[in-house]
Short mmCIF file of C-alpha atoms in Angstrom, two decimals:
data_model
loop_
_atom_site.label_atom_id
_atom_site.label_comp_id
_atom_site.label_asym_id
_atom_site.label_seq_id
_atom_site.Cartn_x
_atom_site.Cartn_y
_atom_site.Cartn_z
CA SER A 1 -7.21 16.68 -38.14
CA TYR A 2 -7.42 14.20 -35.30
CA GLU A 3 -10.87 13.29 -34.01
CA LEU A 4 -12.21 11.55 -30.92
CA THR A 5 -15.60 9.87 -31.29
CA GLN A 6 -17.98 9.16 -28.39
CA PRO A 7 -21.54 7.80 -28.42
CA PRO A 8 -23.98 10.68 -27.86
CA SER A 9 -25.80 8.86 -25.09
CA VAL A 10 -25.59 5.87 -22.77
CA SER A 11 -28.31 4.66 -20.41
CA VAL A 12 -27.83 2.46 -17.36
CA SER A 13 -29.90 1.31 -14.41
CA PRO A 14 -28.76 2.21 -10.91
CA GLY A 15 -26.28 -0.33 -9.59
CA GLN A 16 -25.30 -1.56 -13.04
CA THR A 17 -22.07 -0.94 -14.96
CA ALA A 18 -21.84 1.88 -17.48
CA SER A 19 -19.21 1.89 -20.21
CA ILE A 20 -18.48 4.98 -22.28
CA THR A 21 -16.14 4.62 -25.23
CA CYS A 22 -13.88 7.11 -26.96
CA SER A 23 -12.41 6.15 -30.34
CA GLY A 24 -9.53 7.62 -32.31
CA ASP A 25 -6.79 6.49 -34.63
CA LYS A 26 -4.10 4.70 -32.60
CA LEU A 27 -5.57 6.26 -29.47
CA GLY A 28 -3.79 3.66 -27.37
CA ASN A 29 -0.53 5.43 -28.20
CA LYS A 30 -1.76 8.59 -26.51
CA TYR A 31 -2.70 9.39 -22.93
CA VAL A 32 -6.43 9.90 -22.40
CA CYS A 33 -8.26 11.65 -19.61
CA TRP A 34 -11.96 11.94 -18.81
CA TYR A 35 -14.07 14.78 -17.43
CA GLN A 36 -17.49 14.67 -15.82
CA GLN A 37 -19.76 17.67 -16.31
CA LYS A 38 -23.01 17.86 -14.38
CA ALA A 39 -25.74 20.21 -15.53
CA GLY A 40 -24.79 23.85 -15.01
CA GLN A 41 -21.35 23.03 -13.60
CA SER A 42 -17.76 23.13 -14.77
CA PRO A 43 -16.04 19.92 -15.93
CA VAL A 44 -14.31 17.84 -13.28
CA LEU A 45 -11.41 15.46 -13.92
CA VAL A 46 -12.35 11.86 -13.13
CA ILE A 47 -9.60 9.86 -14.91
CA TYR A 48 -6.10 10.86 -16.06
CA GLN A 49 -3.19 8.96 -17.62
CA ASP A 50 -5.73 6.48 -19.04
CA THR A 51 -6.41 4.71 -15.74
CA LYS A 52 -5.70 6.90 -12.71
CA ARG A 53 -8.26 8.46 -10.41
CA PRO A 54 -7.69 11.88 -8.82
CA SER A 55 -8.08 12.19 -5.10
CA GLY A 56 -11.74 12.35 -4.17
CA ILE A 57 -13.05 10.45 -7.19
CA PRO A 58 -14.90 7.27 -6.14
CA GLU A 59 -13.34 3.88 -6.85
CA ARG A 60 -16.29 2.94 -9.05
CA PHE A 61 -14.73 5.09 -11.79
CA SER A 62 -12.05 3.34 -13.86
CA GLY A 63 -10.45 3.75 -17.25
CA SER A 64 -8.63 1.79 -19.91
CA ASN A 65 -7.01 2.58 -23.25
CA SER A 66 -5.83 0.17 -25.93
CA GLY A 67 -5.75 0.01 -29.70
CA ASN A 68 -8.14 2.61 -31.04
CA THR A 69 -10.46 2.84 -28.03
CA ALA A 70 -10.40 4.29 -24.55
CA THR A 71 -13.17 3.32 -22.15
CA LEU A 72 -14.54 4.95 -19.01
CA THR A 73 -16.26 2.40 -16.80
CA ILE A 74 -18.53 3.23 -13.88
CA SER A 75 -19.26 0.21 -11.71
CA GLY A 76 -22.32 0.24 -9.49
CA THR A 77 -23.54 3.41 -11.16
CA GLN A 78 -25.36 5.82 -8.90
CA VAL A 79 -27.99 8.42 -9.74
CA MET A 80 -25.45 11.11 -8.84
CA ASP A 81 -23.27 9.91 -11.75
CA GLU A 82 -25.79 11.20 -14.28
CA ALA A 83 -23.80 13.77 -16.29
CA ASP A 84 -22.03 14.46 -19.57
CA TYR A 85 -18.65 12.79 -19.94
CA TYR A 86 -15.84 13.98 -22.22
CA CYS A 87 -12.65 12.23 -23.23
CA GLN A 88 -9.58 14.31 -24.04
CA ALA A 89 -6.20 13.66 -25.63
CA TRP A 90 -3.40 15.61 -27.28
CA ASP A 91 -2.53 15.56 -30.95
CA SER A 92 0.77 17.31 -31.71
CA SER A 93 0.41 20.56 -29.81
CA SER A 94 -3.38 20.73 -29.80
CA VAL A 95 -5.96 19.54 -27.28
CA ILE A 96 -8.71 17.34 -28.66
CA PHE A 97 -12.01 16.65 -26.91
CA GLY A 98 -14.50 13.97 -27.77
CA GLY A 99 -18.01 15.16 -28.56
CA GLY A 100 -19.31 14.09 -25.17
CA THR A 101 -21.62 11.34 -23.93
CA LYS A 102 -24.75 11.98 -21.91
CA LEU A 103 -25.06 9.31 -19.22
CA THR A 104 -28.61 8.72 -18.07
CA VAL A 105 -29.19 6.68 -14.92
CA LEU A 106 -32.74 5.36 -14.70
CA GLN B 1 -6.68 24.68 -2.34
CA VAL B 2 -6.08 25.31 -6.02
CA GLN B 3 -8.83 27.46 -7.49
CA LEU B 4 -9.47 29.46 -10.65
CA VAL B 5 -11.93 32.34 -10.37
CA GLN B 6 -13.23 33.96 -13.54
CA SER B 7 -14.83 37.32 -14.25
CA GLY B 8 -18.57 37.77 -14.57
CA ALA B 9 -20.99 37.36 -17.45
CA GLU B 10 -20.78 39.67 -20.44
CA VAL B 11 -23.24 40.79 -23.12
CA LYS B 12 -21.72 42.10 -26.33
CA LYS B 13 -22.87 43.21 -29.76
CA PRO B 14 -21.62 41.56 -32.94
CA GLY B 15 -18.28 43.01 -34.01
CA ALA B 16 -17.27 43.96 -30.49
CA SER B 17 -14.55 42.40 -28.33
CA VAL B 18 -14.73 40.66 -24.96
CA LYS B 19 -12.00 40.13 -22.39
CA VAL B 20 -12.39 37.42 -19.76
CA SER B 21 -10.11 37.11 -16.75
CA CYS B 22 -9.03 34.06 -14.75
CA ASN B 23 -7.53 34.57 -11.29
CA ALA B 24 -5.46 31.71 -9.90
CA PHE B 25 -5.19 30.84 -6.21
CA GLY B 26 -3.41 28.20 -4.18
CA TYR B 27 -0.39 27.43 -6.37
CA THR B 28 2.54 29.12 -8.12
CA PHE B 29 0.97 30.67 -11.20
CA SER B 30 4.09 30.41 -13.35
CA GLY B 31 4.37 26.68 -12.71
CA ASN B 32 1.49 25.56 -14.94
CA TYR B 33 0.07 26.37 -18.35
CA ILE B 34 -3.42 27.89 -18.44
CA HIS B 35 -5.84 26.80 -21.15
CA TRP B 36 -9.05 28.34 -22.44
CA VAL B 37 -12.00 26.15 -23.48
CA ARG B 38 -15.45 27.21 -24.56
CA GLN B 39 -18.84 25.53 -24.65
CA ALA B 40 -21.71 26.81 -26.78
CA PRO B 41 -25.23 26.25 -25.42
CA GLY B 42 -26.07 22.55 -25.49
CA GLN B 43 -22.79 21.71 -27.20
CA GLY B 44 -19.48 20.06 -26.30
CA LEU B 45 -16.14 21.41 -25.19
CA GLU B 46 -13.95 23.28 -27.68
CA TRP B 47 -10.29 24.02 -26.98
CA MET B 48 -9.20 27.56 -27.81
CA GLY B 49 -5.57 27.73 -26.77
CA LEU B 50 -3.03 27.95 -23.97
CA ILE B 51 -0.52 30.26 -22.37
CA ASN B 52 2.85 29.44 -20.82
CA PRO B 53 3.25 31.89 -17.92
CA ASN B 54 6.77 30.68 -17.15
CA ARG B 55 8.65 30.97 -20.40
CA GLY B 56 6.12 33.14 -22.17
CA GLY B 57 4.24 32.42 -25.34
CA ALA B 58 0.86 31.12 -26.35
CA ASN B 59 -0.54 28.50 -28.70
CA PHE B 60 -3.97 28.85 -30.29
CA ALA B 61 -6.35 26.48 -32.03
CA GLU B 62 -6.25 27.16 -35.74
CA ARG B 63 -9.83 28.39 -35.97
CA PHE B 64 -9.19 31.17 -33.45
CA GLN B 65 -5.85 32.38 -34.75
CA GLY B 66 -5.97 36.06 -35.64
CA ARG B 67 -9.05 36.65 -33.52
CA VAL B 68 -7.95 35.69 -30.00
CA THR B 69 -5.35 37.19 -27.69
CA MET B 70 -4.21 35.51 -24.50
CA THR B 71 -2.19 37.44 -21.95
CA TRP B 72 -1.26 37.15 -18.30
CA ASP B 73 0.30 38.95 -15.38
CA THR B 74 2.38 36.61 -13.25
CA SER B 75 2.78 39.19 -10.48
CA ILE B 76 -0.93 38.96 -9.65
CA SER B 77 -1.60 35.41 -10.90
CA ILE B 78 -4.13 36.35 -13.55
CA ALA B 79 -4.73 35.29 -17.14
CA PHE B 80 -6.84 36.98 -19.78
CA MET B 81 -8.54 35.82 -22.96
CA GLU B 82 -9.72 38.44 -25.42
CA LEU B 83 -11.85 37.48 -28.41
CA ASN B 84 -12.32 40.05 -31.16
CA ARG B 85 -14.83 40.58 -33.97
CA LEU B 86 -17.50 38.71 -32.06
CA LYS B 87 -20.24 36.85 -33.89
CA THR B 88 -23.52 35.53 -32.56
CA ASP B 89 -22.18 31.98 -32.65
CA ASP B 90 -19.44 33.01 -30.21
CA THR B 91 -22.16 32.91 -27.55
CA ALA B 92 -20.81 30.36 -25.08
CA VAL B 93 -19.50 29.69 -21.62
CA TYR B 94 -15.75 30.32 -21.58
CA TYR B 95 -13.63 28.32 -19.13
CA CYS B 96 -10.04 28.62 -18.03
CA ALA B 97 -8.32 25.49 -16.76
CA ARG B 98 -4.94 24.71 -15.22
CA GLU B 99 -2.84 22.14 -17.01
CA VAL B 100 -1.07 19.46 -15.02
CA ASP B 101 1.94 18.09 -16.90
CA SER B 102 3.33 14.74 -15.75
CA GLY B 103 6.52 15.20 -17.74
CA GLY B 104 5.92 12.91 -20.68
CA TYR B 105 3.16 10.82 -19.18
CA GLY B 106 0.15 12.85 -20.15
CA ARG B 107 -1.27 16.30 -19.56
CA TRP B 108 -4.69 17.06 -18.15
CA PHE B 109 -6.81 19.91 -16.79
CA ASP B 110 -7.38 20.32 -13.07
CA PRO B 111 -9.11 22.39 -11.87
CA TRP B 112 -11.38 24.41 -14.15
CA GLY B 113 -12.72 27.88 -13.50
CA GLN B 114 -16.41 28.37 -12.85
CA GLY B 115 -17.00 29.60 -16.39
CA THR B 116 -17.96 32.98 -17.87
CA LEU B 117 -21.06 33.29 -20.02
CA VAL B 118 -20.52 35.55 -23.01
CA THR B 119 -23.67 36.43 -24.93
CA VAL B 120 -23.34 38.02 -28.36
CA SER B 121 -26.55 39.59 -29.54
CA SER B 122 -27.65 42.64 -31.47
#
């Protein structure tokens, strides 16, 4: 079965750039989206179609996808960005989530 | 404003069943698939399956087949997920989410419901 692999945790200082990776076989051939989940809240879409931001998502969030790796980049990370982040793709007719990455901003 | 509102928390005993509802507001219910995703305490997101309110039919993740039923009522814009033969490790927050389909250019979930905590304990 298809798997998406994320690092369990990433740490970044406020104002710096955070990069969260999501790896899968030929992932660049699929569309990837990313969700942000703050403690005690439902997931929120932050990137879709590999690179696009929904309305209301700050410009500091960006995405890329090539080869076997998709990357969520947060430029000028703010304390409010501290959350769990999940990548998601489709394999055949099933939805696949990455295991999630806890982003710590300190 | 598109919104999904789920039913309240449930406590069940092992072997019982639970039925969670998801009420959709702000869009034409039959126009989008609805998915169900669960999250065990401290764990990641796990996809359970989807319904197609327009043409009918459902598709389940393999590990839930035979134990989950997903239904809906288009007339009142509501979807249901029923999980049978509950086990303690079914304790989780259950989410519904609306799928957005770009017609060949990816599919994603937006928005998600607020989640329903199901606790399975003897």
